[in-house]
Coordinates of C-alpha atoms in Angstrom, one line a residue:
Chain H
X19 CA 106.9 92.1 115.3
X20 CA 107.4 88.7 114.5
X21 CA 104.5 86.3 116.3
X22 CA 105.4 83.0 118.7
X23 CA 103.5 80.5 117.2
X24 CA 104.1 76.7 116.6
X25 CA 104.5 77.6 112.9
X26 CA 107.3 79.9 113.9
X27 CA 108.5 77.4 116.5
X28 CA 109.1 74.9 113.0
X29 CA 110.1 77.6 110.9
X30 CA 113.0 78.7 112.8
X31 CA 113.8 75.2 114.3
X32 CA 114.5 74.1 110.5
X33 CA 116.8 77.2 110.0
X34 CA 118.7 76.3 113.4
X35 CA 117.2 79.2 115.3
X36 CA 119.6 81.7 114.3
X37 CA 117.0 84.1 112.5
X38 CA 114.6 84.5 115.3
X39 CA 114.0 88.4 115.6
X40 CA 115.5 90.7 118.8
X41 CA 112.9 90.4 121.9
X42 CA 113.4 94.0 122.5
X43 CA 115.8 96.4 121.4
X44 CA 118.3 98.3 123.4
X45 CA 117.8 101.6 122.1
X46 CA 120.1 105.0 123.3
X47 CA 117.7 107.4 125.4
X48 CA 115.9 110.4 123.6
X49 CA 116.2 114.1 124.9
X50 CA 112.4 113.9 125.7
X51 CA 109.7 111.5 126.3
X52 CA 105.8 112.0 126.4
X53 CA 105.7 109.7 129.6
X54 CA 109.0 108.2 131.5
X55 CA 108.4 105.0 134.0
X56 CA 111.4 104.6 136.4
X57 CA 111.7 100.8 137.4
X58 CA 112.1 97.9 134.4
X59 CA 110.3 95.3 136.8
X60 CA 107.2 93.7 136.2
X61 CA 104.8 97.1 137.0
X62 CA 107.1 99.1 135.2
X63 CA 106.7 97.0 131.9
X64 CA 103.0 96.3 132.4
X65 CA 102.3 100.4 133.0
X66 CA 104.2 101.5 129.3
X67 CA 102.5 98.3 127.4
X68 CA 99.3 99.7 128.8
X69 CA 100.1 103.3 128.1
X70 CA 100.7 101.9 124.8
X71 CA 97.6 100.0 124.3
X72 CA 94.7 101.4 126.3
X73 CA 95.4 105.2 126.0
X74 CA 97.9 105.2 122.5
X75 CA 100.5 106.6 124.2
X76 CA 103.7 105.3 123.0
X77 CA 106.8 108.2 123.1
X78 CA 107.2 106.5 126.5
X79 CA 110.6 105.3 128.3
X80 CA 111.7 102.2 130.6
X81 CA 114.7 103.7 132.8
X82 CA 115.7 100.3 134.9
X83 CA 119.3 100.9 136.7
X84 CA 120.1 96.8 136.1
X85 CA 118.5 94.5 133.4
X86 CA 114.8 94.4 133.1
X87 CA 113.0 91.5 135.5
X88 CA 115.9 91.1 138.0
X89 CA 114.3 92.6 140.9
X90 CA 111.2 90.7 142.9
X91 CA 109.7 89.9 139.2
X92 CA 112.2 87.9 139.0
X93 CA 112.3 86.6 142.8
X94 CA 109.0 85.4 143.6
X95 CA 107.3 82.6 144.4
X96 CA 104.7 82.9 141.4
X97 CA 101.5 82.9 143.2
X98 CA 98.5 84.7 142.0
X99 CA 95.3 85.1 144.0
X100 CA 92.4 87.6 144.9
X101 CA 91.5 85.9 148.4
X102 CA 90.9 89.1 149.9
X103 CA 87.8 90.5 152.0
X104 CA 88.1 94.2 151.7
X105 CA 86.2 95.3 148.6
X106 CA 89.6 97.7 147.8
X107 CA 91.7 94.5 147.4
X108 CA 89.2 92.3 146.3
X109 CA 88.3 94.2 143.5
X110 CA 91.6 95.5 142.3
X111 CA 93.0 92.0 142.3
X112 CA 90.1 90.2 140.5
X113 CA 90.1 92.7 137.9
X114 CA 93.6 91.4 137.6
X115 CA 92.4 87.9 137.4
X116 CA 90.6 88.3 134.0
X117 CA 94.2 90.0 132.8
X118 CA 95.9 87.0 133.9
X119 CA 93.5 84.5 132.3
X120 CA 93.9 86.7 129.1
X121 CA 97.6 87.2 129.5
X122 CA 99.5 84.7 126.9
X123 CA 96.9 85.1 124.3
X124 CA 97.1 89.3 124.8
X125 CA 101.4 89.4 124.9
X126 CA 101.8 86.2 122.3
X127 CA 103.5 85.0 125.3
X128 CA 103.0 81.7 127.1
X129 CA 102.9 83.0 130.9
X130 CA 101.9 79.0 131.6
X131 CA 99.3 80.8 133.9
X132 CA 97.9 77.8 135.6
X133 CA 95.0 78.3 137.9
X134 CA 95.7 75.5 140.3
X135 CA 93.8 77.0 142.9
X136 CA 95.1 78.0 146.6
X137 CA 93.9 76.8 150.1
X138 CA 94.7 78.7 153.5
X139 CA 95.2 76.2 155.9
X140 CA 92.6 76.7 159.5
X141 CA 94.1 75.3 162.7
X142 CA 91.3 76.5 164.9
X143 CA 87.6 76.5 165.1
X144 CA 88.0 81.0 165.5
X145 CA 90.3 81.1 162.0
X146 CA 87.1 78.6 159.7
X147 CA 85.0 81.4 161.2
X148 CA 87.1 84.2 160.0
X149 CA 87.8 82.1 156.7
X150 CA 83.8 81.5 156.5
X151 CA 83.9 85.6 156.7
X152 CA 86.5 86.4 154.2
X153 CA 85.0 83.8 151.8
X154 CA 81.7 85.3 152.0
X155 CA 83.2 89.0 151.5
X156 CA 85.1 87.2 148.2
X157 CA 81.9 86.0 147.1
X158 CA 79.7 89.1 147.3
X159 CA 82.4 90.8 145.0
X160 CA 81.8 88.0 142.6
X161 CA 85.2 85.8 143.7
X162 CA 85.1 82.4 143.8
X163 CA 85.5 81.2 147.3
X164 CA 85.1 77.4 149.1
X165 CA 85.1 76.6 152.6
X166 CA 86.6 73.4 153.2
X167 CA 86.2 71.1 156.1
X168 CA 89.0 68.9 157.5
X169 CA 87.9 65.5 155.4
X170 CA 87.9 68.3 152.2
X171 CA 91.0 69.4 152.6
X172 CA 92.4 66.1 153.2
X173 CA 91.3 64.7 150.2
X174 CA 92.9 67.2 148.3
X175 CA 96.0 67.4 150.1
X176 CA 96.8 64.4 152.1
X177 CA 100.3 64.4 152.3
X178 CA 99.7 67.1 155.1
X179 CA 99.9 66.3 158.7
X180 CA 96.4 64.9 159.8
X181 CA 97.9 63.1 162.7
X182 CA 96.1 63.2 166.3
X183 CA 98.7 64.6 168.4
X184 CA 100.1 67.6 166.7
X185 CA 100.9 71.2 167.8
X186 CA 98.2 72.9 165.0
X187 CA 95.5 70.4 163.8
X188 CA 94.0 71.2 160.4
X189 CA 90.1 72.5 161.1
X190 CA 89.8 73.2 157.5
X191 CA 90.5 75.6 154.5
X192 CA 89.2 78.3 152.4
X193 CA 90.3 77.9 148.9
X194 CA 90.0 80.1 146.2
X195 CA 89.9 77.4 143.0
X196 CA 90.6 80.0 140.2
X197 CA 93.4 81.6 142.2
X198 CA 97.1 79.7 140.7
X199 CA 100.8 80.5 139.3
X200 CA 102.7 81.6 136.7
X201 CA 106.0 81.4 134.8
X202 CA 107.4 84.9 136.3
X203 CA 110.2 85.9 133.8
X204 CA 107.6 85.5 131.2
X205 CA 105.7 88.2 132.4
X206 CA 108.3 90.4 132.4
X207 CA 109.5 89.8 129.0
X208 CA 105.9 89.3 127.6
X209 CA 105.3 92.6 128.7
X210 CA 108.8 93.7 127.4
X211 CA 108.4 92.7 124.1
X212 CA 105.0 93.5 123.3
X213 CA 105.6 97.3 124.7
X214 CA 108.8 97.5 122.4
X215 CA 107.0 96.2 119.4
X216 CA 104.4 99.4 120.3
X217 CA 107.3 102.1 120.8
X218 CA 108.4 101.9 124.1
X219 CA 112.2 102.2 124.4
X220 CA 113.7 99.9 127.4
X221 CA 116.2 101.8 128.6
X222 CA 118.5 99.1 130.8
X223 CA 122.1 99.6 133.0
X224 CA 120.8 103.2 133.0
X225 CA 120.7 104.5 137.3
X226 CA 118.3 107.5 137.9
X227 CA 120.6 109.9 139.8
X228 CA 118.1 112.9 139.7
X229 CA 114.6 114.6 139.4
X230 CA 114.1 117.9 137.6
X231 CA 111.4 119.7 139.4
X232 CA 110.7 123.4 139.0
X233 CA 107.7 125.2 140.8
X234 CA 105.9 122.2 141.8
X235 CA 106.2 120.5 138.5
X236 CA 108.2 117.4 137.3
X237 CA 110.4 118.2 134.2
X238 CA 112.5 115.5 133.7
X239 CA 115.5 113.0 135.1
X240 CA 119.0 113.6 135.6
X241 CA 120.6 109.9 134.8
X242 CA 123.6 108.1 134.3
X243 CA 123.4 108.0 130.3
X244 CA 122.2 112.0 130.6
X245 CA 119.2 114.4 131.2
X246 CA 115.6 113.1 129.9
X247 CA 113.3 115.3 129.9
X248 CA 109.3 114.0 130.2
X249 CA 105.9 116.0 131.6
X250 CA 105.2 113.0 133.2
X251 CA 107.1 110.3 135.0
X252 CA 105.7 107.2 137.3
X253 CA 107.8 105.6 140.1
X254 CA 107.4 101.7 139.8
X255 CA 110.9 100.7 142.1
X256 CA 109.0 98.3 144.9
X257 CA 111.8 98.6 147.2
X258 CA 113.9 101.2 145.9
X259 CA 110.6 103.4 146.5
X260 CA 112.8 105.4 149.7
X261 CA 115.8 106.0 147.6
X262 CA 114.2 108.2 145.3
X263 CA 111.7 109.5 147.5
X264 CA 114.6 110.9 149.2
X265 CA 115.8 112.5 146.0
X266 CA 112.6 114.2 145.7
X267 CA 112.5 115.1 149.8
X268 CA 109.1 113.1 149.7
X269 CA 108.6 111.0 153.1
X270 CA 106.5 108.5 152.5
X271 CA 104.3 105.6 154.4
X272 CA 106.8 103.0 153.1
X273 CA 109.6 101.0 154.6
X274 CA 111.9 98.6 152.9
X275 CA 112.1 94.8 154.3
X276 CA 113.7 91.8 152.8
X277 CA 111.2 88.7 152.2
X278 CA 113.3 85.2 151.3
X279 CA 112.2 82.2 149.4
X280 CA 114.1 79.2 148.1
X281 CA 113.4 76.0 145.9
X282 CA 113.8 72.4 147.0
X283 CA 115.1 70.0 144.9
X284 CA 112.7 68.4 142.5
X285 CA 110.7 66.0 142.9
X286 CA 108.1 63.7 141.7
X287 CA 104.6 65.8 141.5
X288 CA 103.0 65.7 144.8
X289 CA 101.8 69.1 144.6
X290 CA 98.9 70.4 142.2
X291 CA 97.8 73.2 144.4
X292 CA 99.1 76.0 146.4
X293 CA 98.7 75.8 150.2
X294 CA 99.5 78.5 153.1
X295 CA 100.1 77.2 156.9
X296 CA 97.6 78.9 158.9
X297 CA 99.2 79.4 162.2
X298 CA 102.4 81.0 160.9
X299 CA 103.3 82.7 157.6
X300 CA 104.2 79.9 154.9
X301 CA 103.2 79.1 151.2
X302 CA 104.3 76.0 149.2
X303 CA 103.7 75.1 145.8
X304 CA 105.2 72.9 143.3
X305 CA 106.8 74.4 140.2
X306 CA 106.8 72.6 136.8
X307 CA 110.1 71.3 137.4
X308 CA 109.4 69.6 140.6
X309 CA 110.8 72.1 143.0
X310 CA 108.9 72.9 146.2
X311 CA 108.5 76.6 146.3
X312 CA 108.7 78.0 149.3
X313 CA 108.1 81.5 151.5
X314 CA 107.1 82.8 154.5
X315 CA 108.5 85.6 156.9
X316 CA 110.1 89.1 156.3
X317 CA 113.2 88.9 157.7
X318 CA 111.9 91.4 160.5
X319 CA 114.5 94.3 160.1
X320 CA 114.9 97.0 157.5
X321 CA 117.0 96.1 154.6
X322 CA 118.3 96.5 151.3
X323 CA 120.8 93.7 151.3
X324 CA 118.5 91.4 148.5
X325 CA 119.8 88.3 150.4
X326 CA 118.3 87.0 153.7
X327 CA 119.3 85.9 156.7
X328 CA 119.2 81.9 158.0
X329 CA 117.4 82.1 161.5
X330 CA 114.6 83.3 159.2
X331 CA 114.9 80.7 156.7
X332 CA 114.8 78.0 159.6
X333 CA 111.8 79.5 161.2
X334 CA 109.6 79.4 158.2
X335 CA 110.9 75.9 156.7
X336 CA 110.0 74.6 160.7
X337 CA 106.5 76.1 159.8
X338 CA 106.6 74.3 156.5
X339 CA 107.5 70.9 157.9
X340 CA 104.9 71.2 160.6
X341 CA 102.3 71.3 157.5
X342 CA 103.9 68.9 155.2
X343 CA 106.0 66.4 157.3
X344 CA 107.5 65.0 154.0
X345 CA 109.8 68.4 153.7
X346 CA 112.0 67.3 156.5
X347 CA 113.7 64.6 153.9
X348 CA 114.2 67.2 151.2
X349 CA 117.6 69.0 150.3
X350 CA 117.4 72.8 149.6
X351 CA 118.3 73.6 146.3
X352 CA 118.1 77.7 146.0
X353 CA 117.5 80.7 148.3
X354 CA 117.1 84.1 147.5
X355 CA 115.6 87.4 148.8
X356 CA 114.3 90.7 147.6
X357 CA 113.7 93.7 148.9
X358 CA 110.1 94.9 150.0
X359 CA 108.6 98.1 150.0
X360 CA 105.9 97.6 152.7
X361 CA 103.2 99.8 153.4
X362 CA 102.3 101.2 156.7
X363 CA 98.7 99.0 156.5
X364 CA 99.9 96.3 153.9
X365 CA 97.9 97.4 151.0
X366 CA 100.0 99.0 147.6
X367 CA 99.7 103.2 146.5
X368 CA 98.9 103.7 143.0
X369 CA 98.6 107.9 143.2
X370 CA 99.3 111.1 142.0
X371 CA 101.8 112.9 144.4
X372 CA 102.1 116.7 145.2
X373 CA 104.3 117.3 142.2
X374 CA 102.5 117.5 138.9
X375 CA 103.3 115.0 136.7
X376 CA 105.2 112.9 139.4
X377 CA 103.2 109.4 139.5
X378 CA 103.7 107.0 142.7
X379 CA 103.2 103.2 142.5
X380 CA 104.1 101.2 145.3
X381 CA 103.9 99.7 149.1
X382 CA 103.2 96.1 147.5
X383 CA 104.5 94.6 150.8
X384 CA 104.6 90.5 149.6
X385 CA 101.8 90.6 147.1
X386 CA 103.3 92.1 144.2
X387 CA 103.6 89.9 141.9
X388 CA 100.2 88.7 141.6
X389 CA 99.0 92.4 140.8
X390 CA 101.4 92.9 137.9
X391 CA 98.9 93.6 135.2
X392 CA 96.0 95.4 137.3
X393 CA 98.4 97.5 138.7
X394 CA 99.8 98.4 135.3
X395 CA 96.7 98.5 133.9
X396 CA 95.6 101.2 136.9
X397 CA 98.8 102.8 137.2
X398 CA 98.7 103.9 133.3
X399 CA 95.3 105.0 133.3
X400 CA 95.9 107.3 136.5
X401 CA 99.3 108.8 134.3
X402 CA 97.2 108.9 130.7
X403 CA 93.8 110.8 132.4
X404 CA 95.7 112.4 135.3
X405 CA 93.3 110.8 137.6
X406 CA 92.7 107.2 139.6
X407 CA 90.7 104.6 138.1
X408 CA 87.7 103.4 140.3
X409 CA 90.0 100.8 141.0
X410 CA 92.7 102.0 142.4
X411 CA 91.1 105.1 143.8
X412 CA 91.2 103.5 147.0
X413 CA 95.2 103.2 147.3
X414 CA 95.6 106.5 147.6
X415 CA 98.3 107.8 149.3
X416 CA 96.3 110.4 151.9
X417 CA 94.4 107.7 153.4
X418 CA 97.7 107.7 156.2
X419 CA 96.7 111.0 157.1
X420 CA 92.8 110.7 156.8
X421 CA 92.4 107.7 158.8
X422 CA 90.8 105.6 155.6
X423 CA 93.7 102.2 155.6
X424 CA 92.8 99.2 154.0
X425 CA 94.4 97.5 156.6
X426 CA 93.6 93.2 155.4
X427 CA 95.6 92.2 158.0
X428 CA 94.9 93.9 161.2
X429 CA 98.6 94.6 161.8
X430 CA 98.5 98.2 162.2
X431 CA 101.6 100.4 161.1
X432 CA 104.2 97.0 161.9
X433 CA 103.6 95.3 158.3
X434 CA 106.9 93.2 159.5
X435 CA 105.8 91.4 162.5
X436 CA 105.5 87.9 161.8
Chain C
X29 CA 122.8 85.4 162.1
X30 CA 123.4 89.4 163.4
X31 CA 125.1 89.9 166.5
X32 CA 124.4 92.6 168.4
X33 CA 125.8 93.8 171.6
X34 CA 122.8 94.4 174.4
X35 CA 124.6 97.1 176.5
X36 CA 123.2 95.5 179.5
X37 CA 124.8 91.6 178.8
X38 CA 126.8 92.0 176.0
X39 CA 127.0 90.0 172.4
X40 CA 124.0 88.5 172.0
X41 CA 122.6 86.0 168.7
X42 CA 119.6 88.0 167.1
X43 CA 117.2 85.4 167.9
X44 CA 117.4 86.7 171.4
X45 CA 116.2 89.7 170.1
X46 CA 112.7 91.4 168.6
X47 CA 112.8 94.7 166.2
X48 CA 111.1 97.9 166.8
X49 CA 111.7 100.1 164.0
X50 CA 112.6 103.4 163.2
X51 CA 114.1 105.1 166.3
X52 CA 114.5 108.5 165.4
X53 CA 110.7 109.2 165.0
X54 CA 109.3 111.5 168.1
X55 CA 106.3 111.1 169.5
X56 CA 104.1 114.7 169.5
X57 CA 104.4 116.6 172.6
X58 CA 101.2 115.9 175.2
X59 CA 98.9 118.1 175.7
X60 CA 99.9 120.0 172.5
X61 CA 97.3 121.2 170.2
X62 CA 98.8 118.8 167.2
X63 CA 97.8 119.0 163.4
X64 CA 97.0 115.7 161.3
X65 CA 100.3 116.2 159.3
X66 CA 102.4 116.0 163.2
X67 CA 100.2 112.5 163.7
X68 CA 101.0 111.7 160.1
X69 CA 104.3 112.2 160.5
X70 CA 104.9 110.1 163.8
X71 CA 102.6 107.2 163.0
X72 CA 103.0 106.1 159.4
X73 CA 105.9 108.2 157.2
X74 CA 109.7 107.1 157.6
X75 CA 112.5 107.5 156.2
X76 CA 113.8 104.0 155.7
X77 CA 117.3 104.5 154.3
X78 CA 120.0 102.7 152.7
X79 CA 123.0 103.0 154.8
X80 CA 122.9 103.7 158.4
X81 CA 119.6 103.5 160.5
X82 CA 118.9 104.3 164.0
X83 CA 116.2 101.6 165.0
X84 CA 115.0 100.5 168.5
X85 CA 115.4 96.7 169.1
X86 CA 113.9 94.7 172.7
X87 CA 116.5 91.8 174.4
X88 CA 113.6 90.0 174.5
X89 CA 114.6 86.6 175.4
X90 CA 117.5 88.3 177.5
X91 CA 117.4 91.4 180.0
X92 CA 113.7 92.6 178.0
X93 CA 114.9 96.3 178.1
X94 CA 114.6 98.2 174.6
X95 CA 117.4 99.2 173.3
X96 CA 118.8 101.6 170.1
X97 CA 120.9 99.7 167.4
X98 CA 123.0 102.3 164.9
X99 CA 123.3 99.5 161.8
X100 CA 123.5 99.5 157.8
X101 CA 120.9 98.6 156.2
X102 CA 122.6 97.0 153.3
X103 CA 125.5 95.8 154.8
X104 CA 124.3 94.4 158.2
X105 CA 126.8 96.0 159.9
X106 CA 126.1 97.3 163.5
X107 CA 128.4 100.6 164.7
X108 CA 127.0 101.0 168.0
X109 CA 124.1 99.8 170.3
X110 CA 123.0 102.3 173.5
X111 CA 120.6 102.4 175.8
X112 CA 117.2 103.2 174.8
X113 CA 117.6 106.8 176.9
X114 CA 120.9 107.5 175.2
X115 CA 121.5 109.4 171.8
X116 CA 124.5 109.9 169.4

C-alpha cells in the first residue's frame, strides 16, 4: 500500500495526481469468507481492520447495502468524549480515547482528531452536584474531569448568555479537557483503506436479503450479488439493527429513532471547545470550516425516514440560542438526520447471540460515533476468541432480562424522551 | 410537521401531541405466575419496523386522552388513528 506522507503529497503533486494508488478496491464477493461483517459504516470497518490486525484474521468481508460511510459515520456531529460515570461506559470509551489519540499515525490517515475539550453546561446548584459526582466517578477510572464554576466557564466561553435575568443561568460546568472532534469521513476511509491493504474485501451496493442458519448455527448470507457463505458473521447496521433481526426472528431491546443535526454558515472562529446546554438536549461546536455544528433531540417517534422533522429542529436551535444568544443572527446552512438504534437503557450491545457464529453489535442510541474504534476493537475480539473482552463484557445483551442496565441516564426503557 | 387526526377533536399539529411507543406490546396478565422471558418481553424487546407501526400517542396539549396511531415509519404517513380501547 502506498503511504500518505508529505513526500507522497510532492511526489504525486509534481505528476498532477493522476498516479495516486486506489483507496480500496471494489472487489466481486468470494463463495466463503472466514468472518463476514454486515454494515460498511464506521463499526463495521473498524471490526475487519482489527480482525485483521489484532487477531490475523484477514479472509474477512464488508457487505454494506449503499457506499461505505454514508450512514451516521457520515452524519454526525464529530464529538468524541468519555464523560461518563458508570465504570461500563467509562471504561469502554476511555480505552477508545488512547485509539483516537493513536488513530492517524495507526491508519496513515489524518483523522485531524483534535482534543478541544467539552464542557456540560449546569443551570442549577442540584445538576454542579451531580456534575461534582459524575466527575469524580470519571476520575477514579483515571478520566480527566474539571468542575468549573460560573467565572470558569465564562472565561472560557463568554459569548454564552451570563445575563441576570435569564430563564437557565449558568451555575457552572464539568469539562472533560482531553474529550474533542474529528474529521468523520476520515475515519471511515482510514479504516477502509488500511483493512483493504490487509485483505479485507469491501463489498459495497451489495443488500443482505438473507441469513443461512441450520440447527442453531449461522452458515452464511443470502445477498443481492449471491450466497456467501462464512462460520462467522457480526451485525454492525446501527439502525438497520430491526431489519435483520427480523430476518433472523430475533426480537431485540432495540428501537429505531431519527436524531437531526445541521451546520450554520461559517463563520469567523468563536468556538474552540465543545459545549452542551444543560437544561435541554443541545451540543455545539465549531468545525474547521467555520460552521456551528449543531444537535440535540430525537425526533421523538420511531423512524426510518433518515431526514427529520422541523418542530424538532426549532426546539433544539431555541435551546441553542438560549445558550449562545449570538445563534439567533446566523443562517442555516445544512440539515440532516440519521437513523438510531437506541437501546432500551441507552448504553450499546457488543454480544454473542443464541445462534453460533451470529455476532450482535449495536443499541449505540446518539453516541456512536465516538466509540468507533473501541467498539471495533471489542467487537473483533469477541468474533476472533468467541468470547467478550473485559471491556465490553458488560454490554451484553441478557442484562434486559437479568435486571443488570447500565442505564447513564436514568431514563428507563423511553431512550426517546427529550 | 405530522398531522394526526385525535378521534376526539379532529386534525391536530403534532406539537399538540407526546409519543408513547409501541402499542401492540401487552402487559402480562395479574396475578399470573409470569417467567422473566414474559417481563422481558413486555418491558424492553420490540419490534420496531419499517413500514407500518401501531404506536400509542397522548393529545396532550388537546383532549389529554391516549390514543393509537397506525403510521409508516419511513414514510410518515398515518392510515388510521382510534381510540386507545379500539383495535384493527
Amino acid at each position: 500500500m502506498q503511504k500518505y506522507s508529505v513526500f507522497s503529497l510532492i511526489k504525486n503533486a509534481f505528476k498532477g495526481h493522476k498516479d495516486w494508488e486506489v483507496a480500496w478496491k471494489d472487489p466481486t464477493p468470494k463463495s466463503e469468507y472466514d468472518v463476514i461483517i454486515i454494515g460498511g459504516g464506521g463499526h463495521g470497518l473498524a471490526t475487519a481492520y482489527y480482525l485483521a490486525k489484532e487477531h490475523n484474521i484477514t479472509k474477512v468481508a464488508i457487505i454494506e447495502k449503499g457506499w461505505i460511510g454514508g450512514g451516521n459515520v457520515g452524519r454526525n456531529t464529530t464529538i468524541i468524549r468519555s464523560n461518563y460515570m458508570h465504570d461500563e461506559n467509562g471504561l469502554f470509551s476511555e480505552f477508545g480515547m488512547d485509539l483516537w489519540r493513536n488513530m492517524s499515525q495507526d491508519l496513515n490517515f489524518n483523522v485531524m482528531f483534535s482534543p478541544r475539550g467539552i464542557i456540560n453546561l449546569a443551570h442549577s446548584d442540584a445538576q454542579m452536584n451531580v456534575y461534582s459526582r459524575r466527575g469524580n466517578s470519571m476520575r477514579l477510572n483515571g478520566i480527566d474531569a474539571v468542575l468549573l464554576n460560573r467565572e470558569e466557564v465564562k472565561k472560557i466561553i463568554p459569548m454564552a448568555d451570563f445575563s441576570e435575568n435569564v430563564r437557565f443561568p449558568i451555575f457552572g460546568g464539568l469539562m472533560q479537557p482531553s474529550a474533542g472532534t474529528a474529521r468523520h469521513d476520515a475515519v471511515a476511509w482510514g479504516y477502509a483503506r488500511q483493512a483493504d491493504s490487509m485483505g479485507v474485501d469491501i463489498i459495497q451496493n451489495c443488500e443482505v436479503t438473507g441469513f443461512d442458519v441450520s440447527n442453531g448455527k449461522i452458515l452464511g448470507i443470502r445477498t443481492s450479488k449471491g450466497d456467501i457463505k462464512a462460520k462467522k458473521i457480526g451485525l454492525c447496521v446501527a439502525g438497520s439493527t430491526n431489519i435483520l433481526a427480523e430476518k433472523l426472528n430475533m426480537t431485540l431491546p432495540i428501537e429505531t429513532h431519527l436524531l437531526q443535526a445541521c451546520v450554520s454558515e461559517p463563520i469567523k472562529p468563536i468556538l474552540d471547545n465543545v459545549v452542551t446546554f444543560g437544561a435541554g438536549h443541545f451540543y455545539c461546536s465549531q468545525s474547521d470550516k467555520g460552521e456551528m455544528v449543531m444537535g440535540g433531540d430525537l425526533d421523538g417517534y420511531n423512524s426510518y425516514a433518515q431526514r427529520g422533522n422541523l418542530p424538532t429542529l426549532q426546539h433544539v436551535l431555541t435551546e441553542g440560542i438560549a445558550m449562545f444568544p449570538f445563534l439567533s443572527k446566523l443562517k442555516m446552512l445544512r440539515t440532516w438526520g440519521g437513523i438510531m438504534d437506541m437501546s432500551m437503557d441507552g448504553s450499546p450491545i457488543i454480544d454473542k447471540t443464541h445462534i453460533e457464529g451470529l455476532y450482535l453489535n449495536c443499541g449505540w442510541c446518539y453516541g456512536g460515533f465516538k466509540a468507533t474504534p473501541a467498539s471495533g476493537w471489542t467487537f473483533a475480539h469477541t468474533i476472533a476468541q468467541d468470547r467478550p473482552h473485559e471491556l465490553n463484557a458488560g454490554y451484553n445483551l441478557n442484562r434486559f432480562s437479568t435486571g443488570h442496565l447500565i442505564d447513564e441516564k436514568g431514563l428507563g426503557t423511553k431512550t426517546w424522551i427529550s | 410537521m405530522l398531522y394526526i387526526k385525535c378521534p376526539h377533536c379532529g386534525l391536530r399539529p403534532q406539537t399538540e401531541f407526546s409519543y408513547g411507543g409501541d402499542a401492540t406490546v401487552k402487559r402480562p396478565e395479574l396475578n399470573k405466575e409470569i417467567s422473566d422471558q414474559d417481563w422481558d418481553n413486555f418491558v424492553y424487546l420490540r419490534k420496531s419496523p419499517r413500514g407500518k407501526h401501531l404506536e400509542l400517542w397522548q393529545h396532550i396539549s388537546g383532549c389529554r386522552q391516549w390514543i393509537k396511531v397506525e403510521r409508516d415509519t419511513l414514510t410518515h404517513e398515518i392510515f388510521t388513528t382510534l381510540k386507545a380501547n379500539e383495535n384493527i
